[in-house]
XYZ file of C-alpha atoms in Angstrom:
175
model
C -17.448 1.095 -3.082
C -16.630 -1.095 0.489
C -18.618 0.540 2.931
C -17.148 -1.336 6.190
C -13.612 -2.796 6.355
C -13.053 -6.486 7.949
C -9.515 -6.540 9.460
C -8.882 -9.765 9.065
C -9.636 -9.657 5.407
C -7.321 -6.767 5.054
C -4.499 -7.854 6.936
C -4.048 -10.835 5.003
C -3.741 -8.967 2.017
C -1.295 -6.797 3.212
C 0.523 -9.972 4.378
C 0.253 -11.531 0.836
C 1.764 -8.343 -0.651
C 4.579 -7.786 1.651
C 4.455 -12.185 0.345
C 4.788 -11.016 -3.179
C 7.920 -8.556 -2.312
C 9.925 -10.823 -1.412
C 9.198 -13.814 -3.323
C 10.125 -10.740 -5.953
C 13.328 -10.261 -4.711
C 14.142 -13.636 -3.465
C 13.746 -14.878 -7.336
C 16.442 -12.240 -8.309
C 19.232 -13.331 -6.077
C 21.592 -15.737 -7.241
C 22.312 -19.218 -4.496
C 25.267 -17.812 -3.708
C 24.332 -14.137 -2.919
C 20.937 -15.501 -1.200
C 23.841 -17.659 1.449
C 26.003 -14.680 1.798
C 25.746 -11.713 4.581
C 26.067 -8.294 3.301
C 29.155 -7.420 6.416
C 30.207 -10.153 9.229
C 27.949 -9.219 11.613
C 24.540 -9.030 9.659
C 21.982 -12.101 8.583
C 22.329 -13.378 5.211
C 18.579 -13.616 3.218
C 19.320 -17.341 3.950
C 19.193 -16.743 7.954
C 16.293 -14.362 7.610
C 14.419 -16.949 5.555
C 14.919 -19.221 8.047
C 14.122 -16.767 10.917
C 10.680 -16.110 9.880
C 10.134 -19.330 8.832
C 10.483 -19.861 13.286
C 8.414 -16.793 13.665
C 5.270 -17.619 11.632
C 5.413 -21.511 12.865
C 5.400 -20.739 16.584
C 2.785 -17.355 16.547
C 0.284 -19.483 13.785
C -0.353 -22.714 14.441
C -2.812 -22.974 17.069
C -3.079 -18.976 17.055
C -5.947 -18.602 19.487
C -5.363 -21.864 21.890
C -1.572 -22.046 22.213
C 1.047 -19.073 23.309
C 2.841 -17.984 20.317
C 6.573 -18.892 21.478
C 6.259 -22.324 21.515
C 8.137 -25.011 23.399
C 9.298 -26.840 20.481
C 11.266 -23.635 18.553
C 15.085 -22.823 18.492
C 14.514 -18.993 17.531
C 19.053 -19.032 18.727
C 19.131 -21.807 16.308
C 17.449 -20.033 13.456
C 20.200 -17.539 12.657
C 22.297 -20.971 12.150
C 22.014 -22.643 8.798
C 23.683 -25.829 9.289
C 23.585 -27.979 6.682
C 20.547 -26.138 4.793
C 20.197 -25.531 0.970
C 18.239 -22.640 -0.476
C 15.783 -25.866 -1.200
C 14.836 -26.941 1.973
C 14.430 -23.382 3.577
C 11.941 -22.387 0.225
C 9.729 -25.295 1.227
C 10.065 -24.221 5.424
C 9.382 -20.245 3.763
C 6.111 -21.701 1.513
C 4.908 -24.112 4.562
C 4.960 -20.724 7.692
C 3.656 -18.760 4.981
C 0.391 -20.981 4.922
C 0.518 -21.593 7.925
C -0.187 -17.397 8.939
C -2.866 -17.420 5.775
C -4.830 -20.259 7.308
C -4.550 -18.769 10.275
C -6.323 -15.901 9.400
C -9.048 -16.907 6.894
C -9.644 -18.971 9.998
C -10.541 -15.797 11.932
C -14.150 -14.022 12.142
C -14.519 -10.465 13.033
C -15.758 -11.954 16.413
C -11.552 -13.318 17.496
C -10.432 -9.901 16.952
C -11.121 -9.516 20.225
C -9.876 -12.785 22.066
C -6.726 -12.333 24.142
C -4.668 -15.201 22.724
C -0.385 -15.131 24.302
C 3.168 -14.490 23.521
C 6.300 -15.586 25.887
C 2.969 -15.225 28.249
C 2.149 -11.939 27.596
C -1.313 -11.087 26.595
C -2.658 -9.619 23.398
C -5.886 -9.002 21.838
C -5.993 -10.792 18.300
C -5.814 -7.638 16.493
C -2.942 -6.492 17.795
C -0.714 -10.404 17.743
C -1.662 -9.426 14.101
C -0.014 -6.060 13.349
C 2.643 -7.564 15.986
C 3.554 -9.847 13.077
C 2.649 -8.041 11.094
C 5.835 -4.892 12.033
C 7.911 -8.053 12.513
C 7.649 -9.964 8.575
C 7.775 -6.792 7.166
C 11.068 -5.306 8.579
C 12.419 -9.071 7.971
C 10.889 -8.121 4.137
C 11.840 -4.769 3.917
C 16.235 -6.525 4.885
C 15.560 -9.159 2.170
C 14.506 -6.416 -0.640
C 17.278 -4.492 0.336
C 19.967 -7.250 0.928
C 18.924 -8.446 -2.845
C 19.219 -5.004 -4.270
C 22.268 -3.944 -2.815
C 23.552 -7.887 -4.716
C 21.770 -7.161 -7.452
C 23.028 -3.171 -8.132
C 22.651 -1.873 -11.344
C 20.720 -5.482 -12.676
C 18.080 -5.668 -10.104
C 14.017 -4.918 -11.011
C 12.048 -2.850 -9.635
C 9.413 -4.827 -7.774
C 7.105 -1.251 -7.270
C 7.377 2.575 -8.357
C 11.217 2.975 -10.799
C 12.826 5.527 -9.736
C 12.029 8.783 -11.364
C 8.599 7.350 -12.319
C 6.107 8.299 -9.897
C 4.511 10.488 -12.385
C 4.096 8.066 -14.953
C 2.937 4.976 -12.732
C 0.136 7.860 -11.029
C -0.730 8.237 -14.481
C -1.329 4.821 -15.766
C -3.400 4.338 -12.263
C -5.393 7.503 -12.911
C -6.694 5.757 -16.321
C -7.302 2.481 -14.906
């Protein structure tokens, strides 16, 4: 039994869970579904992937030493696909998550109270971690929702299936 919690390890574990959830949803959609917005004013999964990439790279590159909104980031461009294909977007996705994971792994508990900036606004390192977690979890939820909507009856449940909570809890209590 753990006697103390390391907030950095905890955050890293939660981020990895969100990435796994998104990856499992992404695996279920076809190329056409990946690029199709659910309705004309909404973002496609591809656009969300591109935006998450831009956000994570900007926030977590040189995390402790530079503002989280990098000059090289083109946030508005993240919402345009240009001529990118799924493979390119997925390579970007992996690279940006690796940037986040590497940056978190490099932090120490002593770093949590340090101040970093995002768009010139000061945040403690812990606040910046929470800000990213809230932002990214909302986009993972969007990816899962859109993928599930497109797959409908063919959707492979990522967590506990409907009407299966009791069975799941019983399995967990035996483990």
